[in-house]
Short mmCIF file of C-alpha atoms in Angstrom, two decimals:
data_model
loop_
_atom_site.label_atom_id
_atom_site.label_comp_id
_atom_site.label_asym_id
_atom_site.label_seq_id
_atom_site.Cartn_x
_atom_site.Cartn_y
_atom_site.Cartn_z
CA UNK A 1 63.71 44.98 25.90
CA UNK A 2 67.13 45.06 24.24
CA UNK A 3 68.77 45.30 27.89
CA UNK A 4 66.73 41.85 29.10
CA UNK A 5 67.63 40.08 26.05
CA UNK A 6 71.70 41.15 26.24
CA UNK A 7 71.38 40.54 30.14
CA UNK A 8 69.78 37.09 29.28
CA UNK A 9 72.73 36.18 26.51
CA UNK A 10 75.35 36.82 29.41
CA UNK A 11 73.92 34.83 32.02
CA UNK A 12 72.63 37.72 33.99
CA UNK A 13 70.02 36.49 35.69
CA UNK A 14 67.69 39.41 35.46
CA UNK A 15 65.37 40.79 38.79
CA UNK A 16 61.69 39.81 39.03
CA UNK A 17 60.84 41.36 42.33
CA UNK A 18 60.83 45.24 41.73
CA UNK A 19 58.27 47.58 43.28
CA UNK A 20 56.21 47.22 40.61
CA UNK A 21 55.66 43.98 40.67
CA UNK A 22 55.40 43.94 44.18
CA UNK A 23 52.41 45.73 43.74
CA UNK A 24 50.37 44.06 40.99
CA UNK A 25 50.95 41.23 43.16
CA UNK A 26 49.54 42.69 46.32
CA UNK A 27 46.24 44.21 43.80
CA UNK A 28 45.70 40.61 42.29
CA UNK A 29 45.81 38.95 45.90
CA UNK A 30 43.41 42.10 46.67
CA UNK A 31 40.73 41.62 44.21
CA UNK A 32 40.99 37.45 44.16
CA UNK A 33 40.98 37.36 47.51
CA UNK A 34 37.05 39.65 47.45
CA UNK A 35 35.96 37.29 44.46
CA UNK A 36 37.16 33.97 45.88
CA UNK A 37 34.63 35.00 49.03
CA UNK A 38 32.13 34.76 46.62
CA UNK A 39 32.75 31.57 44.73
CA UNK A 40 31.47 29.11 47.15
CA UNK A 41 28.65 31.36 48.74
CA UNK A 42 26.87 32.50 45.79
CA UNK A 43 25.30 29.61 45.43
CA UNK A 44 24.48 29.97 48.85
CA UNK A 45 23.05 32.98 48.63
CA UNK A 46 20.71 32.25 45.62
CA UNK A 47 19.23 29.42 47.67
CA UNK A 48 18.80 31.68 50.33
CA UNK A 49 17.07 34.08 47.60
CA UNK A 50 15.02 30.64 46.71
CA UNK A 51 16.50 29.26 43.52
CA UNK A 52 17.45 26.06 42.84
CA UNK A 53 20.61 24.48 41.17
CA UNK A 54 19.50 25.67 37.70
CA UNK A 55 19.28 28.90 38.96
CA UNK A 56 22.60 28.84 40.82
CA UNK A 57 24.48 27.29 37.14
CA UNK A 58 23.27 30.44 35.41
CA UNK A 59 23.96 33.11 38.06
CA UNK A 60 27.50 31.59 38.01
CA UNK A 61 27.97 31.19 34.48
CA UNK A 62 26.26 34.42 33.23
CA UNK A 63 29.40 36.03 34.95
CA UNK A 64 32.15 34.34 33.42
CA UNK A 65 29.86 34.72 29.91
CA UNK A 66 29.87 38.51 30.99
CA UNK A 67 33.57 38.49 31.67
CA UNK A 68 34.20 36.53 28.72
CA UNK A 69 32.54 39.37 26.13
CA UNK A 70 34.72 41.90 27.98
CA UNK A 71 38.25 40.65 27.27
CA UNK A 72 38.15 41.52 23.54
CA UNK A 73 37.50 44.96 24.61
CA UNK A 74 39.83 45.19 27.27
CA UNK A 75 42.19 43.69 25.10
CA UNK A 76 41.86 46.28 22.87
CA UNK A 77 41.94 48.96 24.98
CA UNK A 78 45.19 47.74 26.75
CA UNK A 79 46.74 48.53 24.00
CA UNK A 80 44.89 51.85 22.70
CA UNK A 81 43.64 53.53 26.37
CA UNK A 82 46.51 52.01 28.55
CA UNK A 83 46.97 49.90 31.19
CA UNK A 84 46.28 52.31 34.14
CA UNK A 85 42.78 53.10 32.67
CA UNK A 86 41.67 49.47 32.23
CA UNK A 87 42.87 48.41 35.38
CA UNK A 88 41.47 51.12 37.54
CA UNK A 89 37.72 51.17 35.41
CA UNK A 90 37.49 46.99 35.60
CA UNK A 91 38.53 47.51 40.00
CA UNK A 92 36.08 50.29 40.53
CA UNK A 93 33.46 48.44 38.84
CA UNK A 94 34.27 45.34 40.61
CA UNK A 95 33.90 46.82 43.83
CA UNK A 96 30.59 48.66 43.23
CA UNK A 97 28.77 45.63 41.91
CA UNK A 98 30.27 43.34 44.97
CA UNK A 99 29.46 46.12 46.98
CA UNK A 100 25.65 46.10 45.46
CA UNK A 101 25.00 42.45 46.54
CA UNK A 102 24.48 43.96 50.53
CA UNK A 103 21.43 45.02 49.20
CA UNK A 104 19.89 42.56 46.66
CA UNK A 105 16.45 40.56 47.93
CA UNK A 106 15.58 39.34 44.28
CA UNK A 107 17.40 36.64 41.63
CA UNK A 108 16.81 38.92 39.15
CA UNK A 109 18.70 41.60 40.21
CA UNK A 110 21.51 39.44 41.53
CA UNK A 111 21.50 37.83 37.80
CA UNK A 112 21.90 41.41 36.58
CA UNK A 113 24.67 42.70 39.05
CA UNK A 114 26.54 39.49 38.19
CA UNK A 115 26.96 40.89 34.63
CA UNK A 116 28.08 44.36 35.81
CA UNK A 117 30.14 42.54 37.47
CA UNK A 118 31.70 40.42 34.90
CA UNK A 119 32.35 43.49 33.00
CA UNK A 120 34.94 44.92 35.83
CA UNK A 121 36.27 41.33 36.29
CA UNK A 122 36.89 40.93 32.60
CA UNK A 123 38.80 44.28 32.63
CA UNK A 124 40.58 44.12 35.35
CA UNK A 125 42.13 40.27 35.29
CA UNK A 126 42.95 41.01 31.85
CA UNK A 127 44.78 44.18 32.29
CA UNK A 128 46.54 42.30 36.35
CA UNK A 129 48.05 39.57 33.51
CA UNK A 130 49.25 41.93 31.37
CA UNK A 131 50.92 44.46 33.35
CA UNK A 132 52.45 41.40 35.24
CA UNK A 133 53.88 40.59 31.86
CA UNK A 134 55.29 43.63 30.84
CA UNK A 135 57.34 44.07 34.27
CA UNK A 136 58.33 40.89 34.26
CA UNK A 137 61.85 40.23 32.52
CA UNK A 138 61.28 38.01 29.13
CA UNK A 139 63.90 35.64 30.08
CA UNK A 140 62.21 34.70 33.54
CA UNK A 141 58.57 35.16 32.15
CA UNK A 142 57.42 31.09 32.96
CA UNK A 143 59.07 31.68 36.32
CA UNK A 144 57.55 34.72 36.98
CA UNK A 145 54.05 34.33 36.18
CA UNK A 146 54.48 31.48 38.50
CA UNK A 147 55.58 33.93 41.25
CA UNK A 148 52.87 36.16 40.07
CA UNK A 149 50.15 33.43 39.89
CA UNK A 150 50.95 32.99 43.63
CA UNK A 151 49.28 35.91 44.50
CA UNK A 152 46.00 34.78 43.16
CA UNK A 153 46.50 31.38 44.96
CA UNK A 154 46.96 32.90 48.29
CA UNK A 155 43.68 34.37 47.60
CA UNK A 156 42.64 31.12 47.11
CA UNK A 157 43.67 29.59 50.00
CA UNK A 158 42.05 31.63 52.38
CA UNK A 159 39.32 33.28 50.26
CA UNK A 160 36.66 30.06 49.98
CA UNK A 161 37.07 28.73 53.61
CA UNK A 162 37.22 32.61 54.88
CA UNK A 163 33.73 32.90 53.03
CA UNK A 164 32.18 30.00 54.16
CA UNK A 165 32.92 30.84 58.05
CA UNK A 166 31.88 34.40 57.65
CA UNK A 167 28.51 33.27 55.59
CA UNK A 168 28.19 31.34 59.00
CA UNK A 169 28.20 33.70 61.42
CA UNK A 170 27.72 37.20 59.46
CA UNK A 171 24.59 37.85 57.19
CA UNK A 172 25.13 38.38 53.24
CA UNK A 173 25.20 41.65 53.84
CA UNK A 174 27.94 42.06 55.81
CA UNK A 175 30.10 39.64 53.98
CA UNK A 176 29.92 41.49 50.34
CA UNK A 177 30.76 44.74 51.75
CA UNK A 178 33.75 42.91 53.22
CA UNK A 179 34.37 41.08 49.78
CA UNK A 180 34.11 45.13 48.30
CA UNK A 181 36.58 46.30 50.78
CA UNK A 182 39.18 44.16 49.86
CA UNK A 183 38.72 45.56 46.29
CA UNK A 184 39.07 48.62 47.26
CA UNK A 185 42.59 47.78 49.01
CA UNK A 186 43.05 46.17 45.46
CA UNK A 187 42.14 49.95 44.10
CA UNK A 188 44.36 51.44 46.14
CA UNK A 189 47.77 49.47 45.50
CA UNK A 190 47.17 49.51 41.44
CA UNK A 191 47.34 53.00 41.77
CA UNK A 192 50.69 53.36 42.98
CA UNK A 193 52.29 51.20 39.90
CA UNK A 194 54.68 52.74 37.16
CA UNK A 195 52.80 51.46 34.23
CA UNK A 196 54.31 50.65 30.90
CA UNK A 197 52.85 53.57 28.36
CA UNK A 198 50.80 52.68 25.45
CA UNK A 199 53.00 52.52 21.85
CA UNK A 200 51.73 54.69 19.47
CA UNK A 201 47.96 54.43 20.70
CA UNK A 202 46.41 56.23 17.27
CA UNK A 203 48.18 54.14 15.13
CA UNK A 204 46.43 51.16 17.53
CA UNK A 205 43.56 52.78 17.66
CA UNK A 206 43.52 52.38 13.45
CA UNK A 207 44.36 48.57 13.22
CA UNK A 208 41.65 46.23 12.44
CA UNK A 209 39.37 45.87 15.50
CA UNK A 210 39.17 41.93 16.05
CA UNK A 211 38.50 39.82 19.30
CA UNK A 212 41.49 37.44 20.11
CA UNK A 213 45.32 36.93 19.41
CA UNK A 214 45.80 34.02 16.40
CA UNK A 215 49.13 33.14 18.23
CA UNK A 216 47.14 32.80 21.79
CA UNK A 217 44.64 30.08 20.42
CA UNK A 218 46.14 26.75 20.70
CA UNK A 219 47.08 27.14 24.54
CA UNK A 220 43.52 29.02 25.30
CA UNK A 221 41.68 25.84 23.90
CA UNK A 222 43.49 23.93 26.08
CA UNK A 223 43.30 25.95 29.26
CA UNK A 224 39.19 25.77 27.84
CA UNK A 225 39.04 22.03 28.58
CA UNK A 226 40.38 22.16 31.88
CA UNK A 227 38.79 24.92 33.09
CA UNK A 228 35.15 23.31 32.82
CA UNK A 229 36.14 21.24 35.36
CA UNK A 230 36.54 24.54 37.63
CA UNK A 231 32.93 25.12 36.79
CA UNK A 232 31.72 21.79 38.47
CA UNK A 233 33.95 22.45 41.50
CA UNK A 234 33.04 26.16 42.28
CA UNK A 235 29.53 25.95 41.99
CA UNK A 236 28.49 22.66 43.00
CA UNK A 237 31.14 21.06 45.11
CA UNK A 238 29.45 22.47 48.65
CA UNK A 239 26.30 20.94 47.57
CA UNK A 240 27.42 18.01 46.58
CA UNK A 241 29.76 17.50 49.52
CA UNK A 242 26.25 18.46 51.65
CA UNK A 243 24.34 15.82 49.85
CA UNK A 244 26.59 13.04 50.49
CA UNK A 245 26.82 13.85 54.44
CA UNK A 246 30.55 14.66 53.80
CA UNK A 247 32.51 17.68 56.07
CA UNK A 248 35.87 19.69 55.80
CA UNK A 249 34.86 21.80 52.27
CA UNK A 250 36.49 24.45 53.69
CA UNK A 251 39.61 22.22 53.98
CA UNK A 252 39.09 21.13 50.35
CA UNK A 253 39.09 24.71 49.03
CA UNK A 254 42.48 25.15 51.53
CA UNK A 255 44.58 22.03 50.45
CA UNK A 256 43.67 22.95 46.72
CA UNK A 257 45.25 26.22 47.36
CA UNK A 258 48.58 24.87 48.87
CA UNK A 259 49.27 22.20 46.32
CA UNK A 260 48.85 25.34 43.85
CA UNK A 261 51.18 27.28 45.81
CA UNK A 262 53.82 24.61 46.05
CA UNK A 263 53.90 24.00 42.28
CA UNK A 264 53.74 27.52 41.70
CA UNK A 265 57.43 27.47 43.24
CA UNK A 266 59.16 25.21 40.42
CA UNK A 267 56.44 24.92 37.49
CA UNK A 268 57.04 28.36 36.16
CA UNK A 269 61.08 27.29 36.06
CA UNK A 270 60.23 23.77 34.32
CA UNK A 271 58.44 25.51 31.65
CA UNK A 272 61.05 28.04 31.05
CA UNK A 273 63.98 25.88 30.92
CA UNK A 274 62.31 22.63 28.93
CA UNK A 275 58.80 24.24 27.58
CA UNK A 276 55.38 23.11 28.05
CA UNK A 277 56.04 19.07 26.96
CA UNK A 278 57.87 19.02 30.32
CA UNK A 279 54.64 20.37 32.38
CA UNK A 280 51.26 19.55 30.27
CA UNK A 281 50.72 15.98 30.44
CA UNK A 282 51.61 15.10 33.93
CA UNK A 283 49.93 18.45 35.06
CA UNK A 284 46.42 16.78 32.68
CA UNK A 285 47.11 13.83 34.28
CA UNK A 286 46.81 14.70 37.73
CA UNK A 287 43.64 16.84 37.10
CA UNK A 288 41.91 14.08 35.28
CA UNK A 289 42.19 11.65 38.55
CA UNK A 290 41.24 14.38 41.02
CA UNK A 291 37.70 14.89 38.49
CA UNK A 292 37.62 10.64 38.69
CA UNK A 293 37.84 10.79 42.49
CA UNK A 294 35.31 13.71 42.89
CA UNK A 295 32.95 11.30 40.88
CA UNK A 296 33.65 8.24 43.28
CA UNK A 297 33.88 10.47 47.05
CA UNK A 298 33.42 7.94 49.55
CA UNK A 299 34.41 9.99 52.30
CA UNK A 300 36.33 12.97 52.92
CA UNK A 301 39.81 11.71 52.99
CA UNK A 302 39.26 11.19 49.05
CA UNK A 303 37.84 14.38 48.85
CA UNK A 304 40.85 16.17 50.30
CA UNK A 305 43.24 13.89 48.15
CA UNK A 306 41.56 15.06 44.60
CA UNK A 307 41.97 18.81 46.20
CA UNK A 308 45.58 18.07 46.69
CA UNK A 309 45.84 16.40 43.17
CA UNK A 310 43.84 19.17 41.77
CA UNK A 311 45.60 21.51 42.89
CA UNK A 312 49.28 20.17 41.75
CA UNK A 313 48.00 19.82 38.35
CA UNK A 314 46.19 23.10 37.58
CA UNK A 315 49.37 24.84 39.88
CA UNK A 316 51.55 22.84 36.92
CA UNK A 317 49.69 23.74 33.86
CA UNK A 318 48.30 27.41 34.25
CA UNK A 319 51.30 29.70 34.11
CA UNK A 320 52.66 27.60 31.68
CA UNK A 321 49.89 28.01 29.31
CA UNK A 322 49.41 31.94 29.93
CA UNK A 323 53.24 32.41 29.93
CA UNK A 324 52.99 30.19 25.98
CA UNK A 325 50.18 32.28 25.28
CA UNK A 326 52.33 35.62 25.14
CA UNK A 327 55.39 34.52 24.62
CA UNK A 328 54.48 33.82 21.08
CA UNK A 329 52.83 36.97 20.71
CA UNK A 330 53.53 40.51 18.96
CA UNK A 331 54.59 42.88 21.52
CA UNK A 332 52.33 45.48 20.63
CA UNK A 333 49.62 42.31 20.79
CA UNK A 334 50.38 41.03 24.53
CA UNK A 335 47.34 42.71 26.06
CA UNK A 336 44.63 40.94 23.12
CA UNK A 337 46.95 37.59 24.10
CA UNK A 338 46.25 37.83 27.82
CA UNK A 339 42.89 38.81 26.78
CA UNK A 340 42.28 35.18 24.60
CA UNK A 341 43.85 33.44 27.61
CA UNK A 342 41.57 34.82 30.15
CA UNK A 343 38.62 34.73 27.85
CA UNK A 344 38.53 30.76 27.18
CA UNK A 345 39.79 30.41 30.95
CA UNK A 346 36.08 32.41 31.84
CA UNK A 347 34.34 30.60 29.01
CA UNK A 348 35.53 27.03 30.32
CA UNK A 349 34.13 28.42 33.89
CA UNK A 350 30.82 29.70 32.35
CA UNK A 351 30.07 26.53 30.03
CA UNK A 352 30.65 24.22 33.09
CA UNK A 353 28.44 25.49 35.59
CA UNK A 354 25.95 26.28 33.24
CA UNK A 355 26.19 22.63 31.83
CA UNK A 356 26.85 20.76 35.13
CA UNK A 357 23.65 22.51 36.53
CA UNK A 358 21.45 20.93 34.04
CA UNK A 359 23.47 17.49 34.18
CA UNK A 360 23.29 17.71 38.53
CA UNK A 361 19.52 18.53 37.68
CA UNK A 362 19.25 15.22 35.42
CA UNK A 363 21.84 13.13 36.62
CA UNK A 364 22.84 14.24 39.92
CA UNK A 365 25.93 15.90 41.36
CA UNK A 366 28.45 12.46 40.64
CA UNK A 367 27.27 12.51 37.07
CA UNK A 368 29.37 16.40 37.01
CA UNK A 369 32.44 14.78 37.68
CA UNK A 370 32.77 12.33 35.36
CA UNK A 371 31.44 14.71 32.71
CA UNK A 372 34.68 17.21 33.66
CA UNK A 373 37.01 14.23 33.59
CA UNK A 374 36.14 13.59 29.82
CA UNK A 375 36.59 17.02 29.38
CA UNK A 376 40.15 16.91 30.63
CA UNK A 377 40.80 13.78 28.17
CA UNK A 378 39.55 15.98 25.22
CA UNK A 379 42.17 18.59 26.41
CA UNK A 380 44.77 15.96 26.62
CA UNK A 381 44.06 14.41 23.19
CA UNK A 382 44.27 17.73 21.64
CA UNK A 383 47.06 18.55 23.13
CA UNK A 384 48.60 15.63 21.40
CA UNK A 385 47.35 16.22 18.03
CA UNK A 386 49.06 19.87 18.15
CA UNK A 387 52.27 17.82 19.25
CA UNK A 388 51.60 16.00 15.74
CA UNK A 389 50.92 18.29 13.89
CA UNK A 390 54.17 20.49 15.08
CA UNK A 391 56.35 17.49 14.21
CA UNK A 392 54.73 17.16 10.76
CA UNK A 393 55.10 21.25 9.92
CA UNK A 394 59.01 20.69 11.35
CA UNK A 395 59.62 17.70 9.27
CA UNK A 396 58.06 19.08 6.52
#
């Protein structure tokens, strides 16, 4: 640590892309790559089960509630068990519960499976971010989660739209024991990485057991706000898109992923050289149209024009809220600040699609929209008041 910060006072612009890294990217891209195959077919498959949209809000969000739970715990145990074990228990559980959806006929087992499998999800995204952060050099960290943050939008790109086809020409069987293969590959690459040992683990083990980092908060509720809106996109967008007689979701899911990519490329920088007033707002601002235009959807040129602006502005404000969230923590507290992060990103994901189900039930599928774009305001406005309140404690 001493070496990156004299390297960083000298101009030395430190390396990002070691072996190391090279490999947690490869793992992430693995594993997102399995669980974005699921995102958009789920709900398919729990219509093909026989539920309806209520059904398909809390099969979605009962995950990301099970995930959520987790990262406390994983958290912890980053910091007490090590990264290796947490990463290697959340993949293998991952890929067994995937693996078990081959051979689920009933809702209720599916509901149950999804929890087992928010439990390896919670562990192992937790641990990905953190191990990302510890290899990556402090003074590049906004540029490198950006890099790193690539590998889950790759995933992305081809994950939804590779689902989709396959759910068209494969049965549900055959397409989760493809989504568990590819976390196996994930498996197999994590265990190849040189990973960072645990500092004094029984003196961790001894601190006061608690389930999020202080520092972490602020950016978390944030990321919260925006990440309902994901909520109304992955679990109702197909249907909606059905409903209205309106093709090319597989292009939506596609162009979202690029625009990510491309801001992935420069955001990460922005945010390292002028901080997160440089990114937020404009990144907000984007979002908040792209939820306005979802709501309105004409036709599918709009549709793929609010992927494209979606994707800019989450691409923009992500890593730059995960790289605030550590960078103001203790560095024996890193793991329990990638664990707040992650946990308000999955409980953003879980309240929306359980809340948009009930709203699409009432209201209809527009109605989800325009919910998520007053969500994005709320983020926005507290964003602002933490601004405030800053300048007040700085003046003071």
């Amino acid at each position: 640590m001493n070496v990156q910060r004299s390297n960083a006072m000298i101009g030395v612009k430190e390396k990002i892309w070691t072996k190391d890294f090279v490999l947690i990217c490869l793992a992430n891209f693995f594993v997102f790559l399995g669980f974005q195959m699921t995102l958009p077919t789920i709900p398919l498959f729990v219509e093909h089960l026989g539920g309806n949209d209520q059904l398909i809000g809390l099969v979605v969000g009962i995950f990301t509630f099970s995930a959520l739970i987790m990262r406390p715990f994983a958290g912890h145990a980053l910091e007490t068990k090590g990264r290796r074990f947490v990463f290697l228990l959340g993949l293998a559980i991952f890929v067994i519960s995937v693996g078990s959806y081959s051979f689920i006929t009933s809702i209720l087992l599916l509901f149950m499976m999804r929890v087992i499998q928010g439990v390896g999800w919670g562990f192992s995204t937790t641990a990905a971010g953190t191990i990302a952060t510890d290899i990556i050099p402090a003074s590049r960290r906004g540029e490198g989660m950006g890099y790193y943050g690539l590998s889950g939008n790759l995933a992305l790109a081809f994950g939804p739209s590779a689902g989709l086809l396959l759910a068209g020409i494969l049965s549900f069987h055959y397409l989760f024991f493809i989504c568990a293969a590819l976390g196996l590959a994930s498996l197999l690459f994590a265990a190849n990485i040189t990973y960072k040992k645990v500092e004094n683990p029984q003196m961790q083990a001894h601190h006061k057991w608690d389930i999020y980092e202080k520092s972490a908060l602020e950016p978390s509720i944030l990321l919260f706000f925006l990440t309902v809106t994901f909520g109304g996109i992955a679990s109702f967008l197909p249907l909606y898109t059905a409903e209205k007689g309106i093709s090319g979701i597989q292009w939506y899911f596609l162009l979202y992923a690029l625009a990510l990519m491309v801001t992935r490329t420069f955001a990460g920088q922005l945010y390292d050289r002028k901080g997160h007033r440089a990114v937020f707002i404009p990144g907000a601002a984007l979002i908040l149209i792209a939820m306005l235009l979802l709501a309105w959807l004409p036709s599918n040129v709009i549709l793929f024009t609010a992927a494209i602006l979606y994707g800019l502005g989450f691409g923009t404000v992500q890593p730059a809220l995960q790289a605030w969230s550590v960078e103001r923590a203790a560095k024996n507290r890193k793991g329990m600040a990638n664990a707040t992060f992650f946990a308000f990103f999955d409980l953003g994901v879980g309240v929306g699609a359980m809340v948009f189900g009930q709203i699409s039930h009432w209201f209809g599928y527009s109605s989800i929209y325009m919910t998520a774009a007053l969500s994005v305001l709320i983020s926005i406005s507290f964003y602002l008041y933490i601004l405030h309140k800053n300048k007040k404690m700085l003046n003071a």
